mmCIF file of C-alpha atoms in Angstrom:
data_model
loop_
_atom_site.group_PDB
_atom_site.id
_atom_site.type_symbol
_atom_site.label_atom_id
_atom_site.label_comp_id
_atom_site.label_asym_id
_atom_site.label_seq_id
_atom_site.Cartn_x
_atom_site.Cartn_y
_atom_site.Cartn_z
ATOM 1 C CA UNK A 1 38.433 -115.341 8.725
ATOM 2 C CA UNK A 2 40.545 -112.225 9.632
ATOM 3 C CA UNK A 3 40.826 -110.989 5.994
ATOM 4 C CA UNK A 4 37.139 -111.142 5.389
ATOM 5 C CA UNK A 5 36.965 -108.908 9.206
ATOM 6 C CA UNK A 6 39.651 -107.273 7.252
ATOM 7 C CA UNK A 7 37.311 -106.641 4.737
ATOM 8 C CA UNK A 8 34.202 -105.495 6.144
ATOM 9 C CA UNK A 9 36.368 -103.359 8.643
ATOM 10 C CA UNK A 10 37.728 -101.643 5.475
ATOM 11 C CA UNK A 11 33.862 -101.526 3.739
ATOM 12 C CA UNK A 12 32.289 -100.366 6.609
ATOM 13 C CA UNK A 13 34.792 -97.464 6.997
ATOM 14 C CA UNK A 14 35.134 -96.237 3.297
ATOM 15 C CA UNK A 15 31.106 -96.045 3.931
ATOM 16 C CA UNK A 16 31.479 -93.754 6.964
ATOM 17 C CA UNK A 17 34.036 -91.787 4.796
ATOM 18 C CA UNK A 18 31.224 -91.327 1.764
ATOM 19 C CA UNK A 19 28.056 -90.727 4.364
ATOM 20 C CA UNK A 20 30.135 -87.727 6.195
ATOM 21 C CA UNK A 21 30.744 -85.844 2.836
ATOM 22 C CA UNK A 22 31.209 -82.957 2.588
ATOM 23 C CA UNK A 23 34.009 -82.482 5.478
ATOM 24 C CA UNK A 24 35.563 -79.186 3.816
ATOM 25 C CA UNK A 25 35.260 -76.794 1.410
ATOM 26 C CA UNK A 26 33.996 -77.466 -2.348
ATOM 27 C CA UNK A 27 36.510 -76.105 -5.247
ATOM 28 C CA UNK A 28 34.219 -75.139 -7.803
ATOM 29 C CA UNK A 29 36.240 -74.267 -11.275
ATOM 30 C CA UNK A 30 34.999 -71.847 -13.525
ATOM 31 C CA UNK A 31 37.190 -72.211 -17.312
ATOM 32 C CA UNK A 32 36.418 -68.357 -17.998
ATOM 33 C CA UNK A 33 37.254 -64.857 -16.391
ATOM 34 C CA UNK A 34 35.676 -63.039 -13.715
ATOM 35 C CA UNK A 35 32.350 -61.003 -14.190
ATOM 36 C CA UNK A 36 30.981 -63.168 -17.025
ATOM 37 C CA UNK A 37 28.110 -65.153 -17.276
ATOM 38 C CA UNK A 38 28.950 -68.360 -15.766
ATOM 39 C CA UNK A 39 30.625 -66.293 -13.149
ATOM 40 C CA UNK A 40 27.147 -64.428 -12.133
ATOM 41 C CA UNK A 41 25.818 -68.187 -12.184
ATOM 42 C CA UNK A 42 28.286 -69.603 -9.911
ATOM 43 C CA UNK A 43 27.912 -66.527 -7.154
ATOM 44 C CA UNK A 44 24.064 -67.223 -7.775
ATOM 45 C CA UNK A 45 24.175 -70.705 -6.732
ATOM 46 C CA UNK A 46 26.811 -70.915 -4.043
ATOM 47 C CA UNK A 47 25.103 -69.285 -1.282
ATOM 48 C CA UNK A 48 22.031 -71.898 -1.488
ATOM 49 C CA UNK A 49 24.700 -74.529 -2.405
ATOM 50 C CA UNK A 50 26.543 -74.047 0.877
ATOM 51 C CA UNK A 51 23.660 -74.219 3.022
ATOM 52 C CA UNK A 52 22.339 -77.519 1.420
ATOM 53 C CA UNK A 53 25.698 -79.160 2.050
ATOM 54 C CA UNK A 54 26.941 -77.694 5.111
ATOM 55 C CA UNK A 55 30.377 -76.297 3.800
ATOM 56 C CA UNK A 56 32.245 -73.188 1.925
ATOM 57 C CA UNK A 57 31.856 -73.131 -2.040
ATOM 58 C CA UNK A 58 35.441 -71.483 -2.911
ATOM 59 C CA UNK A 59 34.933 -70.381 -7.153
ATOM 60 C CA UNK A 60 38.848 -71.136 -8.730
ATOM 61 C CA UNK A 61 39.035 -69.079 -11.955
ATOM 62 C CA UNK A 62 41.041 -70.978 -14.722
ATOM 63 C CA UNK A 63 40.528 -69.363 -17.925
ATOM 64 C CA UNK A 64 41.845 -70.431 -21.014
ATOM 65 C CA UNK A 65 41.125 -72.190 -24.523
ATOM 66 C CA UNK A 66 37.559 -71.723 -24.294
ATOM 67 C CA UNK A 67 37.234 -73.076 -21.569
ATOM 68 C CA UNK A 68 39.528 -76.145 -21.893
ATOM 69 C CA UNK A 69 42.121 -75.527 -19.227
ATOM 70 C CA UNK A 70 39.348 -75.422 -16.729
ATOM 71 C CA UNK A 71 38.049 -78.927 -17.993
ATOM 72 C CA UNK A 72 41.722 -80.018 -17.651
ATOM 73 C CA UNK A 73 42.577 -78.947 -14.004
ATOM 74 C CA UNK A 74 39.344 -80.815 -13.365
ATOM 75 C CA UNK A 75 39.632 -83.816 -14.910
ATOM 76 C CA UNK A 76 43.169 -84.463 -13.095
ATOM 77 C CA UNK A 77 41.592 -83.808 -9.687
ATOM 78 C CA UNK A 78 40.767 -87.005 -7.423
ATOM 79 C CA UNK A 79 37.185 -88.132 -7.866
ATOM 80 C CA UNK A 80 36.118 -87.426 -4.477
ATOM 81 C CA UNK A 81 33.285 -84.712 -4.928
ATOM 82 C CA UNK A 82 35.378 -81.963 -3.536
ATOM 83 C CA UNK A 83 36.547 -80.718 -7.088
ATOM 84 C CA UNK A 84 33.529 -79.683 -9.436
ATOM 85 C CA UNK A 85 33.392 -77.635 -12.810
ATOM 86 C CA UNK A 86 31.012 -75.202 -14.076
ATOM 87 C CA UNK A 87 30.334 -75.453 -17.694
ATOM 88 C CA UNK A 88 28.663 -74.263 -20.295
ATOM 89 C CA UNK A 89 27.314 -75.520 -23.916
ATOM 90 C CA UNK A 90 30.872 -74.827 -25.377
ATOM 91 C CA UNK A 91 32.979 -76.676 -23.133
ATOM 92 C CA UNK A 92 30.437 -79.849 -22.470
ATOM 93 C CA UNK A 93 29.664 -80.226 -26.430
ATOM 94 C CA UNK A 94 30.863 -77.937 -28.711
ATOM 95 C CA UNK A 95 34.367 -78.371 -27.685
ATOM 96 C CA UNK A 96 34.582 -82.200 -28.277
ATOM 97 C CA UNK A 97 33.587 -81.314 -32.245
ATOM 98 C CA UNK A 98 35.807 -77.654 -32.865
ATOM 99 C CA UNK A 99 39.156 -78.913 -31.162
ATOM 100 C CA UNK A 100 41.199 -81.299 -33.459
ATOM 101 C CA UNK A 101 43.455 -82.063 -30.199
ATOM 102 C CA UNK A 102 41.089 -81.620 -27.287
ATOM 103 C CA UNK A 103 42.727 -83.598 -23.888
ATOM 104 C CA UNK A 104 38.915 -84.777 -22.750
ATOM 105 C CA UNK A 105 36.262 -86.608 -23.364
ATOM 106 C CA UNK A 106 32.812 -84.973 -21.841
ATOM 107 C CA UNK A 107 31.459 -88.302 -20.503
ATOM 108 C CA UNK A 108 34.360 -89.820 -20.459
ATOM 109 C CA UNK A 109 36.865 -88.063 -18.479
ATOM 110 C CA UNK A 110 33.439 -86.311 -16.183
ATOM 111 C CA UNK A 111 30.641 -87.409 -14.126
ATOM 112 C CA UNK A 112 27.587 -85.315 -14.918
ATOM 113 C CA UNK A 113 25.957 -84.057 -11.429
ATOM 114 C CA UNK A 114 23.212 -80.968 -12.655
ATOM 115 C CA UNK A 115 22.164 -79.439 -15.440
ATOM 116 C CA UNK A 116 21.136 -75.925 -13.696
ATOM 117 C CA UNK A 117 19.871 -73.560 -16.398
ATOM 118 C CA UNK A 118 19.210 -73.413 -19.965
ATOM 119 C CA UNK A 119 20.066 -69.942 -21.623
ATOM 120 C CA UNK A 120 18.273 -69.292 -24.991
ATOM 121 C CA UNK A 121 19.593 -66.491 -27.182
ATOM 122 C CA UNK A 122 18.377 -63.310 -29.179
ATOM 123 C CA UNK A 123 18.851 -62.717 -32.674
ATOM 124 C CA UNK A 124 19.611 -58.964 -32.887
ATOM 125 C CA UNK A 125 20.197 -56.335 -35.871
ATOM 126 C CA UNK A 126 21.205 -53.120 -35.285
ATOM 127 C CA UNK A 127 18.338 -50.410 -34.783
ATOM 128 C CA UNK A 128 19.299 -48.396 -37.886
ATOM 129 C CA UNK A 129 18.354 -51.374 -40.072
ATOM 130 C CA UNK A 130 15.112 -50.642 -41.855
ATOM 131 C CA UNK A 131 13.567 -53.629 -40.016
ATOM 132 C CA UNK A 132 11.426 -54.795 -37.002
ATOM 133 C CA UNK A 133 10.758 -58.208 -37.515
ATOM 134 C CA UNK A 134 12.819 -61.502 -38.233
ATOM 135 C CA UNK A 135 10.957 -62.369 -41.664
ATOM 136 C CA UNK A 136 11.613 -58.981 -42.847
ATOM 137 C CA UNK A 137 15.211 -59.059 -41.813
ATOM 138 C CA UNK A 138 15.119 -62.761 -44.135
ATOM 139 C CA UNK A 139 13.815 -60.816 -46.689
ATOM 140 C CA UNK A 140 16.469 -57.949 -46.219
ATOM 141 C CA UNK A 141 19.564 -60.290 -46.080
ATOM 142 C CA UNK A 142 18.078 -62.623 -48.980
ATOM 143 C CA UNK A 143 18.198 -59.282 -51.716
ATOM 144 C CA UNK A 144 21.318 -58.731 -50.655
ATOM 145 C CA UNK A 145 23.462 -61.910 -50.372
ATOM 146 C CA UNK A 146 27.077 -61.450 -48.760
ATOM 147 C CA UNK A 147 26.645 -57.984 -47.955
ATOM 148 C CA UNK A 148 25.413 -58.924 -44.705
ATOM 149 C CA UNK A 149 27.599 -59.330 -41.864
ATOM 150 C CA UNK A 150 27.561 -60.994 -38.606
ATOM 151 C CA UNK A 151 29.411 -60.725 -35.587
ATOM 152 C CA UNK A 152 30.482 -63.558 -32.376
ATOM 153 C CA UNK A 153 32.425 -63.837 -29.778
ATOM 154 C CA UNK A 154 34.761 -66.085 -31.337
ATOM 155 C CA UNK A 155 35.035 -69.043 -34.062
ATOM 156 C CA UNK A 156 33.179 -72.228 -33.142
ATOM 157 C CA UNK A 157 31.342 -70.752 -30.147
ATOM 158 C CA UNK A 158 27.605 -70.721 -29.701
ATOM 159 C CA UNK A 159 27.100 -66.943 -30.914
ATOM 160 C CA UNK A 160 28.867 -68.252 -33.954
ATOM 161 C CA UNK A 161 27.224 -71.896 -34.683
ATOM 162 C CA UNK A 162 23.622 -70.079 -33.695
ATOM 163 C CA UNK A 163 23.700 -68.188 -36.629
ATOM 164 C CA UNK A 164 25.340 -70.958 -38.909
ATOM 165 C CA UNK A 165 22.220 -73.256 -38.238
ATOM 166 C CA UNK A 166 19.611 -69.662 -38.700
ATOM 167 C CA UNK A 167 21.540 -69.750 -41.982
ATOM 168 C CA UNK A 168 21.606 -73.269 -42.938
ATOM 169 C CA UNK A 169 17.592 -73.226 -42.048
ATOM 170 C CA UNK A 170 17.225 -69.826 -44.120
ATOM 171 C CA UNK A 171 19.165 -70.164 -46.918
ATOM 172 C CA UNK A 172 20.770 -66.740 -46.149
ATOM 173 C CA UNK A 173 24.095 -65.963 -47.338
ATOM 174 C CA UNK A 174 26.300 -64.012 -44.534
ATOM 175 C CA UNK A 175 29.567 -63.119 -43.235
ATOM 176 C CA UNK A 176 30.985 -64.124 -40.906
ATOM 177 C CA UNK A 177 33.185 -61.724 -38.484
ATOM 178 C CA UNK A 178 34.511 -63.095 -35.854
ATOM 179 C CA UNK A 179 35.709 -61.286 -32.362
ATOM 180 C CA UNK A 180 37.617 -61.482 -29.650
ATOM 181 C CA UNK A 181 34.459 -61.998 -27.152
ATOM 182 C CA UNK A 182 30.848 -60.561 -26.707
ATOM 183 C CA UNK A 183 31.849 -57.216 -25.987
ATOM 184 C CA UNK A 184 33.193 -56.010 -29.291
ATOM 185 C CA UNK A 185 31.131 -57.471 -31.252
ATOM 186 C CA UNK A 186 28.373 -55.950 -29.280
ATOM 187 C CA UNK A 187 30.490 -52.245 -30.256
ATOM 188 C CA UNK A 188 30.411 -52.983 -34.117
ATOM 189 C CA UNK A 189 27.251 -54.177 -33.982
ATOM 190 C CA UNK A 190 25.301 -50.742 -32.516
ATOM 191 C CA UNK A 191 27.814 -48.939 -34.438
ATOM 192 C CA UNK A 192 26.802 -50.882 -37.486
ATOM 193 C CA UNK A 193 30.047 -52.606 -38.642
ATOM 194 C CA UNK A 194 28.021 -55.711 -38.498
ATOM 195 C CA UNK A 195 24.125 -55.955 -39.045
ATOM 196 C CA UNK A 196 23.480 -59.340 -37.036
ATOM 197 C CA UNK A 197 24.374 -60.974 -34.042
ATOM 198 C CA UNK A 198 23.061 -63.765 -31.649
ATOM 199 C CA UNK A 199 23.633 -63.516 -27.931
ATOM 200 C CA UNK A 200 22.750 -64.430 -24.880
ATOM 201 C CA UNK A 201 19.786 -63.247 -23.239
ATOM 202 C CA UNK A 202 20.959 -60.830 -20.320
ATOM 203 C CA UNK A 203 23.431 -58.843 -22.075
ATOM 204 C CA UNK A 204 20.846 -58.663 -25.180
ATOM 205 C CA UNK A 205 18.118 -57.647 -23.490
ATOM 206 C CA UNK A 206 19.928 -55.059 -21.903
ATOM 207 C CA UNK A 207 21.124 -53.437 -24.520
ATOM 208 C CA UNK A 208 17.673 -53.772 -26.824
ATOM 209 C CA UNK A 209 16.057 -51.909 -23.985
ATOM 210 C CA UNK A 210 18.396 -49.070 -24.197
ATOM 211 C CA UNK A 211 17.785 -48.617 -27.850
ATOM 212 C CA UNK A 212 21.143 -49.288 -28.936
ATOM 213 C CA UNK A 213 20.235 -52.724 -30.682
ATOM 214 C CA UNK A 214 17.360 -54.457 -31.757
ATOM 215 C CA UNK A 215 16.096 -58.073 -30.911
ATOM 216 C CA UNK A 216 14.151 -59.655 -33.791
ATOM 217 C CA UNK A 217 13.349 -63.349 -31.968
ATOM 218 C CA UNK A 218 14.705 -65.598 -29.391
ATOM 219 C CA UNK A 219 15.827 -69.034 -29.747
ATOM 220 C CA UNK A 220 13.557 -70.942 -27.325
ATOM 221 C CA UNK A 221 10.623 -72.781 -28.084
ATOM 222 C CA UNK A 222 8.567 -69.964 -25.777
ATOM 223 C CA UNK A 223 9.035 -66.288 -25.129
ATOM 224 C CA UNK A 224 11.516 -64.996 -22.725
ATOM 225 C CA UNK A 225 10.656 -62.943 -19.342
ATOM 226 C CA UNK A 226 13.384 -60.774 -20.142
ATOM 227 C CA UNK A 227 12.129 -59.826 -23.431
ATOM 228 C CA UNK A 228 8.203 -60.505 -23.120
ATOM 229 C CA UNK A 229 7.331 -58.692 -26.710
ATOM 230 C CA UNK A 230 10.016 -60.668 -28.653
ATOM 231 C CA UNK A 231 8.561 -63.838 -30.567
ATOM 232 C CA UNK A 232 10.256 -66.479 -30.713
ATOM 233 C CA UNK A 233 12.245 -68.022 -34.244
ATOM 234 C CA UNK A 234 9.097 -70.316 -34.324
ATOM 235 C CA UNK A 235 6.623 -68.211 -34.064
ATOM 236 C CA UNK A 236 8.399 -65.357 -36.652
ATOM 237 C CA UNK A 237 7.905 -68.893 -39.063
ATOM 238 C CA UNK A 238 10.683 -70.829 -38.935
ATOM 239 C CA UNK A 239 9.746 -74.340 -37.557
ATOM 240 C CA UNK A 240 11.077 -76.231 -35.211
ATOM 241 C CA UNK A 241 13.976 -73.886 -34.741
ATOM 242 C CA UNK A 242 14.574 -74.296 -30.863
ATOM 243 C CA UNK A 243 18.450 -73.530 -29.919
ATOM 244 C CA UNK A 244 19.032 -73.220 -26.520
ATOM 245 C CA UNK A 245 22.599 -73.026 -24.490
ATOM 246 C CA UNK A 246 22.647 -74.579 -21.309
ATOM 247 C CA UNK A 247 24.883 -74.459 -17.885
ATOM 248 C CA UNK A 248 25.661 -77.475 -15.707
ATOM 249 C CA UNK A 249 28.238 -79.080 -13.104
ATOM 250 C CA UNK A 250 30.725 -81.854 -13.514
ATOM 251 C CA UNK A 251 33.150 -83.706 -11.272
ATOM 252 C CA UNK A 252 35.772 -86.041 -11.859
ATOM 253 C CA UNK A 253 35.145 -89.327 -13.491
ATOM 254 C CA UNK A 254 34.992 -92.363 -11.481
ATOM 255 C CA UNK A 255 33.040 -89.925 -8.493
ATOM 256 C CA UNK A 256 31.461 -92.441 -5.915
ATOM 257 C CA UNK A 257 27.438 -93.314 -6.665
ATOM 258 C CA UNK A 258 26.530 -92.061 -2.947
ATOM 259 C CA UNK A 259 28.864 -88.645 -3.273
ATOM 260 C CA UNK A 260 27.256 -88.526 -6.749
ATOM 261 C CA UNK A 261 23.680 -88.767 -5.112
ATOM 262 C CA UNK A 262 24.215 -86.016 -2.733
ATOM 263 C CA UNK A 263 25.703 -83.590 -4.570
ATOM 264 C CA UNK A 264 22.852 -84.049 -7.542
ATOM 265 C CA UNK A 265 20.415 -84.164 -3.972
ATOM 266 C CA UNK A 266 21.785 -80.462 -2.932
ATOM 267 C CA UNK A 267 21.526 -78.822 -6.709
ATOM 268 C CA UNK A 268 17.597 -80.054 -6.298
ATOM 269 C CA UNK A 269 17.205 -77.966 -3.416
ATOM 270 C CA UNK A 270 19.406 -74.937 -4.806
ATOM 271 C CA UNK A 271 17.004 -75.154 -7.850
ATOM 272 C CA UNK A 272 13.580 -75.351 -6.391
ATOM 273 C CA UNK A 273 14.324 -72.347 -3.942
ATOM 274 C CA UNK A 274 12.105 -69.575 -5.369
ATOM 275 C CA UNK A 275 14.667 -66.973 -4.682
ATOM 276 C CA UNK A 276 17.240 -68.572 -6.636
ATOM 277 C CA UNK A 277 14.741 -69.027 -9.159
ATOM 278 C CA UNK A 278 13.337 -65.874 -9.697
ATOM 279 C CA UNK A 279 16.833 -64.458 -9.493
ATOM 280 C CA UNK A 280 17.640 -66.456 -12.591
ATOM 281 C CA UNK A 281 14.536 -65.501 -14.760
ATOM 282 C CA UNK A 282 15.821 -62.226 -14.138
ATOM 283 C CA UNK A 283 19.413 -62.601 -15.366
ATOM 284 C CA UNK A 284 17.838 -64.093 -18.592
ATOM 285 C CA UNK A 285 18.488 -68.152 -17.864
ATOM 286 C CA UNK A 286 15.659 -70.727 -17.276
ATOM 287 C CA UNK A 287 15.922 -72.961 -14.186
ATOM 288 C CA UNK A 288 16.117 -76.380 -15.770
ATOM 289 C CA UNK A 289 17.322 -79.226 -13.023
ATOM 290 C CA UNK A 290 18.390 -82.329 -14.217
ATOM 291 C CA UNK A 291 19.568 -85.105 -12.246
ATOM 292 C CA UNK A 292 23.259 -87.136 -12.444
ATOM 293 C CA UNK A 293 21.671 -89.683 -15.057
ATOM 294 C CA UNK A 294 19.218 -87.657 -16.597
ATOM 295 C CA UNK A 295 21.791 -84.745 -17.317
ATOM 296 C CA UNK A 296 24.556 -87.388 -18.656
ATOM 297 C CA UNK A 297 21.372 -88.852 -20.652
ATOM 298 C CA UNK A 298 21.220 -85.185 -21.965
ATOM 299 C CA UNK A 299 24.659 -84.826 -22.596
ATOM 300 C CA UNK A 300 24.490 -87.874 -24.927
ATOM 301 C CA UNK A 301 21.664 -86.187 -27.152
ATOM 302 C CA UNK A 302 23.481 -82.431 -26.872
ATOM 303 C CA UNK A 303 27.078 -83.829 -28.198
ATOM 304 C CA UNK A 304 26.072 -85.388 -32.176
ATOM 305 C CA UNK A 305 23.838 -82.546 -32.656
ATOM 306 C CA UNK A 306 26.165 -80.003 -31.769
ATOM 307 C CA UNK A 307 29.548 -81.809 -33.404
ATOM 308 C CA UNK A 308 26.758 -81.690 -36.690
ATOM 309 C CA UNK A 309 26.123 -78.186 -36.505
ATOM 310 C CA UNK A 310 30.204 -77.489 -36.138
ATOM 311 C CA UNK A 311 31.106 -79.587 -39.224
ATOM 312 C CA UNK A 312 28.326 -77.744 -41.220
ATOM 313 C CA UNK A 313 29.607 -74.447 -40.003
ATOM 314 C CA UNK A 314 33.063 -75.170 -40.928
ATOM 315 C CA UNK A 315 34.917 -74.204 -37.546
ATOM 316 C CA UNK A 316 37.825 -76.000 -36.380
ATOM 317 C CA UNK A 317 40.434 -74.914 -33.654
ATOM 318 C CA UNK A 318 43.616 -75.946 -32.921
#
C-alpha cells in the first residue's frame, strides 16, 4: 500500500513539475555566427516566443562544422525543454548525408518541436552576362560546357547541392568553385569570377535590386514577395523543380510529450502573429508552422531526398 502512495505521490509531482514549465530562462543554440540568417530568425522570434511562454529566450552562439557543434552541445543537454536548437536545412538533413563521421542522428538524437519558415532561393548570374532570363542562361551555359562557373558558400551546403540538382535537371555542365561562405562568393560573382550562384532570398534580393547581380528564377513553387518580377524555375520551364530550404527548432531527445506540446503550442502563436509574419515575408522566408509530429513527419521525407541529391553531387566532408 505505501509504495503504490509512494507512487502516485511521485506521479502526481513529476506532473506538477511538467504543467509549471517554463520556470526559467530558455537556452536557444544557434550552430553559426552572429549576424547571419538564422541569427536574424532567432532575434525575430524570441520576443513573441517569450511572451507566449512567460520567460527570457537567452540565443548561445556555438559555431562550428557547419553547424555540427551546435547539434552536439544540444544533443548532450537534459531533455527537459529548457535547451532548444535552431537549425537549418544543412544541419537537420544535409549533414546526416555529407559527414562520413557525423556524432548525431536528426531524429534520433532530437525531438522535432516547429518547423518556422521555409526559405526558397534565387538563381543569379552576374549582370554583365548577355542574359535576362533562365532559359537563355540554359542556352548560354549549354554552348559553352565547362566554361561556366559557379560559386557557394561551401562544399555540400545548400548553395552548392541547389545548383547540382539545376544541373542534374538541365544537363548543364559547370564548375564548381567553392568558398569560404556567402559573402565571397557574392564578391566574385558581381565581379564576374563566377557567372552563377544560388542563394538565399534576402541577401539576393538585395543585391539584384542594387544592380550588382541578376536573379534569373527562384526555387519555390510560387513567386517571392521579395522579388515579385522573378518567375519561378517552373514557370522559366523546368517542371517540377521546387527546392526550398527550411528553418526549424529541436530539443533533446527523449523531451516529455506535455513539455513537447507546449513548446510546439507557443511556436503556433509566435507564427500566426501578423507582425512576426509580415516581418518574415520581408526578410525573404515564408512562415510555414508545423507541429512536433507533423515537422518530424517532414523531417522523414526532407532526409532521403536530400542524402540523394548529396551522393549525386559528389560532396563528402570529413
Amino acid at each position: 500500500m505505501r509504495k503504490s502512495l509512494l507512487a502516485l505521490l511521485l506521479a502526481a509531482t513529476c506532473g506538477l513539475a511538467h504543467a509549471a514549465f517554463p520556470e526559467k530562462p530558455i537556452r536557444v543554440v544557434v550552430g553559426f555566427p552572429a549576424g547571419g540568417p538564422l541569427d536574424q530568425h532567432a532575434r525575430l522570434l524570441a520576443d513573441k516566443l517569450q511572451a507566449a511562454l512567460g520567460q527570457p529566450i537567452v540565443i548561445d552562439y556555438k559555431a562550428g562544422a557547419g553547424g555540427t557543434v551546435g547539434a552536439q552541445d544540444v544533443m548532450k543537454a537534459a531533455p527537459d525543454g529548457y535547451t532548444l536548437m535552431l537549425a537549418n536545412t544543412g544541419v537537420m538533413v544535409i549533414n546526416p548525408a555529407l559527414y562520413t563521421k557525423l556524432p548525431y542522428q536528426t531524429l534520433r538524437d532530437f525531438t522535432p518541436i516547429a518547423r518556422t519558415a521555409m526559405q526558397p532561393l534565387a538563381l543569379l548570374v552576374n549582370p554583365k552576362l548577355p542574359i535576362n532570363t533562365l532559359p537563355e542562361f540554359v542556352a548560354y551555359a549549354k554552348a559553352r560546357p565547362g566554361q561556366v562557373n559557379y560559386g557557394s558558400a561551401g562544399n555540400g551546403g545548400i548553395s552548392h547541392l541547389v545548383p547540382e540538382m539545376f544541373k542534374n535537371a538541365t544537363g548543364l555542365f559547370m564548375v564548381h568553385i567553392p568558398y569560404r561562405g556567402s559573402a565571397p562568393a557574392f564578391t566574385d560573382l558581381m565581379a564576374g569570377q563566377v557567372q552563377f550562384m544560388a542563394e538565399s532570398i534576402p541577401q539576393a534580393a538585395s543585391y539584384h535590386k542594387q544592380g550588382k547581380v541578376r536573379a534569373l528564377a527562384v526555387t519555390s513553387r510560387e513567386r517571392n514577395p521579395a522579388l515579385p518580377d522573378t518567375p519561378t524555375v517552373i514557370e522559366s520551364g523546368i517542371k517540377g523543380f521546387e527546392v526550398v530550404g527550411f528553418y526549424g527548432f529541436l530539443a533533446p531527445a527523449g523531451l516529455p510529450a506535455d513539455v513537447k506540446a507546449k513548446l510546439g503550442d507557443a511556436f503556433r502563436q509566435v507564427l500566426t502573429n501578423p507582425e512576426v509574419r509580415t516581418r518574415m515575408v520581408t526578410q525573404g522566408a515564408d512562415p510555414a508552422f508545423l507541429g512536433p509530429d507533423e515537422f518530424a513527419k517532414f523531417l522523414g521525407n526532407e532526409l532521403p531526398r536530400w542524402a540523394d541529391a548529396v551522393k549525386k553531387s559528389g560532396a563528402r566532408m570529413d
